[in-house]
XYZ file of C-alpha atoms in Angstrom:
347
model
C 60.219 -67.746 69.155
C 63.553 -68.927 70.153
C 66.903 -68.277 68.350
C 68.654 -71.746 66.175
C 71.556 -72.918 66.005
C 72.533 -71.237 62.613
C 73.458 -67.572 63.125
C 71.562 -65.246 61.944
C 68.570 -67.275 61.915
C 65.341 -68.051 64.277
C 62.996 -71.116 64.954
C 59.795 -70.833 65.559
C 56.420 -73.158 65.480
C 53.539 -73.466 63.978
C 50.032 -75.878 63.727
C 48.163 -76.290 60.126
C 45.720 -78.251 59.307
C 46.215 -82.189 58.211
C 45.654 -81.222 54.934
C 48.494 -78.351 55.118
C 50.639 -81.263 56.766
C 49.979 -83.469 53.737
C 50.258 -80.401 51.123
C 53.566 -80.291 52.615
C 54.519 -83.706 52.775
C 53.684 -83.917 48.583
C 56.162 -81.132 48.533
C 58.666 -83.114 50.714
C 58.293 -85.925 47.925
C 58.695 -83.114 45.128
C 61.797 -81.308 46.414
C 64.147 -83.979 47.509
C 63.791 -82.977 51.267
C 63.665 -84.958 54.096
C 62.719 -81.811 57.155
C 58.910 -79.906 57.004
C 61.002 -77.131 58.278
C 63.305 -77.182 55.292
C 59.603 -77.494 53.092
C 58.305 -74.671 54.601
C 61.921 -72.610 53.772
C 61.784 -73.354 50.372
C 58.519 -72.941 49.914
C 59.280 -69.324 51.508
C 61.865 -68.804 49.133
C 60.016 -70.141 46.297
C 57.180 -68.592 46.633
C 58.504 -64.760 48.787
C 62.439 -64.685 46.812
C 63.464 -61.323 45.684
C 64.995 -61.954 42.222
C 68.292 -61.063 43.250
C 68.284 -63.394 45.617
C 68.089 -65.480 43.622
C 70.806 -64.374 41.159
C 73.143 -63.688 44.622
C 72.244 -67.998 45.090
C 73.418 -68.571 41.734
C 76.403 -66.844 42.001
C 77.483 -69.112 45.141
C 76.285 -71.826 43.782
C 78.713 -71.546 40.569
C 79.613 -74.415 39.320
C 83.326 -73.964 38.789
C 84.390 -72.374 42.339
C 88.334 -72.078 41.896
C 88.494 -72.154 45.916
C 86.376 -76.323 45.635
C 88.504 -77.480 42.864
C 90.372 -80.537 43.261
C 94.024 -80.228 45.037
C 96.345 -80.278 41.403
C 99.141 -82.908 40.848
C 102.119 -80.639 42.300
C 102.886 -79.883 45.534
C 101.136 -79.614 48.739
C 100.036 -76.220 50.182
C 100.137 -75.278 54.294
C 98.053 -73.191 55.199
C 96.815 -71.476 58.207
C 93.078 -72.406 58.098
C 94.211 -75.432 59.157
C 94.705 -76.865 62.332
C 97.779 -78.859 62.593
C 97.684 -79.700 66.619
C 94.272 -81.599 66.566
C 93.665 -85.747 65.281
C 90.907 -87.893 64.066
C 90.075 -90.695 66.426
C 87.614 -93.140 64.922
C 85.068 -94.851 66.309
C 82.801 -97.862 66.244
C 79.348 -97.137 64.248
C 77.384 -97.566 67.177
C 78.519 -94.903 69.045
C 77.491 -92.885 66.301
C 74.245 -89.964 66.864
C 71.986 -88.878 64.210
C 69.236 -86.457 64.792
C 67.398 -84.292 62.523
C 65.557 -81.372 63.757
C 61.545 -81.152 62.453
C 58.834 -78.723 63.201
C 57.531 -78.321 66.523
C 54.084 -77.994 67.566
C 52.848 -76.031 69.707
C 49.651 -73.571 71.393
C 47.938 -71.688 68.629
C 47.508 -68.260 69.896
C 44.451 -67.119 71.233
C 44.719 -63.974 69.198
C 43.959 -66.120 66.281
C 41.611 -67.888 63.903
C 41.880 -72.317 63.455
C 43.587 -72.444 59.798
C 40.153 -72.808 57.814
C 40.256 -75.696 55.330
C 42.775 -75.049 52.534
C 40.735 -73.857 49.383
C 41.580 -73.079 45.485
C 42.999 -69.593 44.190
C 39.753 -67.785 43.762
C 39.497 -67.759 48.132
C 38.585 -64.202 48.218
C 42.109 -63.646 49.241
C 43.704 -61.270 46.278
C 47.197 -62.035 46.237
C 50.174 -59.115 45.608
C 50.621 -59.480 42.089
C 54.372 -61.562 42.038
C 52.955 -64.017 45.034
C 50.398 -65.226 43.061
C 52.719 -65.119 39.263
C 55.210 -67.272 41.679
C 51.689 -69.581 43.333
C 50.805 -70.607 39.637
C 54.038 -71.645 38.443
C 54.382 -73.689 41.371
C 50.987 -75.158 40.106
C 52.139 -75.843 37.124
C 55.282 -77.564 38.351
C 53.782 -80.318 40.187
C 51.101 -80.678 37.132
C 47.902 -78.705 39.960
C 47.592 -76.510 37.661
C 44.032 -76.386 35.212
C 46.313 -74.472 32.854
C 47.726 -76.087 29.844
C 50.629 -75.428 29.024
C 50.433 -74.864 25.139
C 54.522 -75.234 23.947
C 55.275 -75.255 20.188
C 58.957 -76.172 20.176
C 59.097 -79.567 18.095
C 59.747 -82.352 20.718
C 63.169 -84.288 19.393
C 63.418 -88.358 21.489
C 67.049 -88.385 20.723
C 68.517 -90.686 24.212
C 67.952 -94.465 24.366
C 66.112 -96.146 27.123
C 69.448 -98.149 26.721
C 71.586 -95.597 26.659
C 69.962 -94.161 29.542
C 70.121 -97.496 31.562
C 73.755 -97.562 30.763
C 74.577 -93.815 31.941
C 72.577 -95.319 35.136
C 74.699 -97.619 36.129
C 77.110 -95.873 35.222
C 77.353 -92.473 37.462
C 75.809 -95.183 40.435
C 79.625 -97.929 39.981
C 81.575 -94.235 39.710
C 80.190 -93.769 43.733
C 80.891 -96.787 45.185
C 84.119 -97.225 43.163
C 84.780 -93.397 45.437
C 83.235 -93.627 48.298
C 82.324 -97.777 48.975
C 79.046 -97.853 49.090
C 75.697 -97.111 47.693
C 74.279 -93.482 48.557
C 72.003 -93.278 51.480
C 69.394 -90.579 51.760
C 71.229 -88.229 53.193
C 73.032 -87.681 49.832
C 69.981 -87.885 47.667
C 68.390 -85.242 49.561
C 71.457 -83.113 49.000
C 71.328 -84.413 45.105
C 68.313 -82.966 44.917
C 69.023 -79.244 46.116
C 71.752 -79.348 43.471
C 70.178 -79.416 41.053
C 67.487 -77.064 41.088
C 69.511 -74.676 42.599
C 72.671 -75.763 40.596
C 71.145 -76.747 37.623
C 67.599 -76.111 37.162
C 67.944 -73.260 37.611
C 69.898 -72.371 35.161
C 67.614 -74.415 32.400
C 66.194 -72.283 28.927
C 62.168 -72.012 30.115
C 62.729 -72.629 33.630
C 62.694 -69.415 35.150
C 58.762 -68.789 36.129
C 58.730 -72.347 36.894
C 59.715 -73.619 40.125
C 61.828 -77.266 40.746
C 59.635 -80.257 41.282
C 60.588 -83.821 41.142
C 58.026 -83.941 38.416
C 58.497 -81.079 36.048
C 62.105 -82.105 35.980
C 60.834 -85.562 34.852
C 58.328 -83.777 32.764
C 60.991 -82.038 30.848
C 63.070 -85.411 30.797
C 60.382 -87.265 29.650
C 60.565 -84.181 26.113
C 64.169 -86.416 25.301
C 64.201 -89.710 26.609
C 60.180 -91.743 26.105
C 61.894 -94.700 28.326
C 62.041 -92.063 30.761
C 59.278 -93.667 33.658
C 58.326 -91.469 36.224
C 60.546 -92.724 39.440
C 60.996 -92.458 42.985
C 64.689 -89.592 42.972
C 67.549 -92.119 42.498
C 70.900 -90.531 43.462
C 71.591 -91.742 39.286
C 68.590 -90.635 38.035
C 69.685 -86.799 39.512
C 72.816 -86.855 38.032
C 71.680 -88.117 34.457
C 68.768 -86.187 34.805
C 71.667 -83.392 35.593
C 73.148 -84.274 32.619
C 70.965 -84.787 29.607
C 68.521 -81.470 31.288
C 72.014 -79.474 31.230
C 72.744 -80.258 27.793
C 70.898 -82.267 25.853
C 72.195 -82.279 22.498
C 75.521 -83.349 23.556
C 73.765 -86.526 25.151
C 76.017 -89.159 22.890
C 78.585 -88.291 25.266
C 76.755 -87.697 29.248
C 78.731 -91.549 30.275
C 81.843 -89.453 29.861
C 80.464 -86.566 31.581
C 79.211 -88.257 34.567
C 82.318 -88.739 36.701
C 82.324 -84.270 36.080
C 78.401 -84.660 37.271
C 79.290 -86.107 40.452
C 82.679 -84.066 41.052
C 80.297 -80.732 40.426
C 77.597 -82.044 42.813
C 79.969 -82.743 45.595
C 81.482 -79.229 45.595
C 78.786 -78.065 46.097
C 77.589 -79.850 48.516
C 80.974 -79.216 50.150
C 80.415 -75.691 50.315
C 76.745 -76.076 51.437
C 75.936 -73.807 54.504
C 74.965 -75.638 58.125
C 77.481 -78.708 56.548
C 80.912 -79.240 57.331
C 82.677 -80.570 54.535
C 82.260 -83.754 54.210
C 80.350 -83.944 57.554
C 77.031 -85.490 56.626
C 78.150 -87.392 53.647
C 80.184 -90.100 56.555
C 77.363 -92.271 56.701
C 78.498 -92.810 53.217
C 81.547 -94.569 54.266
C 83.357 -90.923 53.284
C 85.788 -91.198 55.418
C 86.145 -95.403 55.898
C 86.808 -95.494 52.020
C 89.333 -91.961 51.894
C 91.119 -93.762 54.746
C 91.933 -97.100 52.754
C 92.003 -94.800 49.928
C 96.108 -94.172 51.656
C 96.393 -96.425 52.898
C 95.921 -95.474 56.230
C 94.337 -97.900 59.163
C 90.808 -98.068 60.421
C 89.911 -99.191 63.101
C 88.462 -98.349 66.186
C 90.620 -95.806 68.379
C 93.164 -94.664 65.724
C 94.671 -91.434 65.620
C 95.618 -89.606 62.806
C 97.100 -85.909 62.017
C 97.278 -84.106 59.506
C 100.576 -84.964 59.403
C 100.106 -88.699 59.328
C 97.745 -88.093 56.740
C 99.384 -85.554 54.579
C 102.516 -88.293 54.347
C 100.233 -90.457 53.128
C 99.442 -88.547 50.409
C 103.216 -87.551 49.346
C 103.935 -91.146 49.422
C 100.352 -92.277 47.706
C 100.886 -89.130 44.456
C 104.498 -89.972 43.793
C 103.271 -94.284 43.247
C 100.532 -92.743 41.362
C 101.565 -89.549 39.677
C 100.250 -90.037 35.924
C 104.030 -89.277 35.123
C 105.078 -91.714 37.594
C 103.235 -94.650 35.112
C 99.760 -94.345 37.365
C 96.642 -93.629 35.959
C 95.244 -89.962 35.844
C 92.102 -91.546 37.371
C 93.916 -93.142 40.865
C 95.163 -89.647 40.984
C 92.382 -87.626 41.087
C 90.887 -90.282 42.901
C 93.559 -90.055 45.614
C 94.242 -86.267 45.299
C 89.462 -86.716 46.259
C 90.377 -88.046 49.427
C 93.378 -85.992 50.113
C 90.977 -82.806 49.717
C 88.103 -84.628 51.739
C 90.736 -85.574 54.569
C 92.453 -82.225 55.133
C 88.978 -80.648 55.179
C 88.494 -82.107 58.661
C 91.171 -80.174 60.425
C 89.701 -76.750 59.336
C 89.550 -73.768 61.504
C 86.475 -73.277 62.164
């Protein structure tokens, strides 16, 4: 057992039978995660997590955290939290190296017997009550519980398929208008985490039902008969979040999409283990922000915070609603500046 790069955590290695690895891969799909290590972490949180930890997580992931809101139109606050001496240096895409950590295989200790083939709950092992309850909840969420859940509440199919399709297109168009390209796998993974922690945990009736994509799809089908059980995509995640969060206000869903996307982005920026929008760089987030502020995007260009601040001032004066600009354009300018400024924050 060795220390990992993250403070307060340690790396472990574990040998598992192939059938359990297959279960891990199934959970990867249902939770929208890309690493088995992240699946193991989430699984332990679901089964062994303390209710106090869950409540603390809800507080940490508050939707409207004032510290993460976009900067207001007036004034630019200069703070000692940012390093004025640093500069962004642009490089070509071929120089970017991506790496992902996976759970490493190791030799099984001699004093341990190989794990037996995974069986049913009735395997002779008496689990503690709270573990059994949470395990049953997870199996129900995955649709693998043989006990049928009786729901006496009326089902209201109040969202038309055509309207949902329009909302899906609007979501993708809005994202591309902000960041220049379609969301990639890392963005989808972050959106699934946001849906599970910031949306699902606050929905009525999901207290004892851990999040899975299958469970979210089943809930969505209650309100939209034409909703298909397809793989997670960014636009589907945003639309599901909007419908399930307020199913009786779906007629305004299209207008709420920019707010939902902004909430996801703000939540992503607050998450631990990431630095600002660093993980979203491959979606041209930085590139799009530089273009929006009329800053150079060629490889080798060096940009200081002062340069970015001056470009923001110029754009803000031109696009401010009081100067004849649009509110939407001003919002994009603010978001671009906020994104670039975070790159200079002192660690």
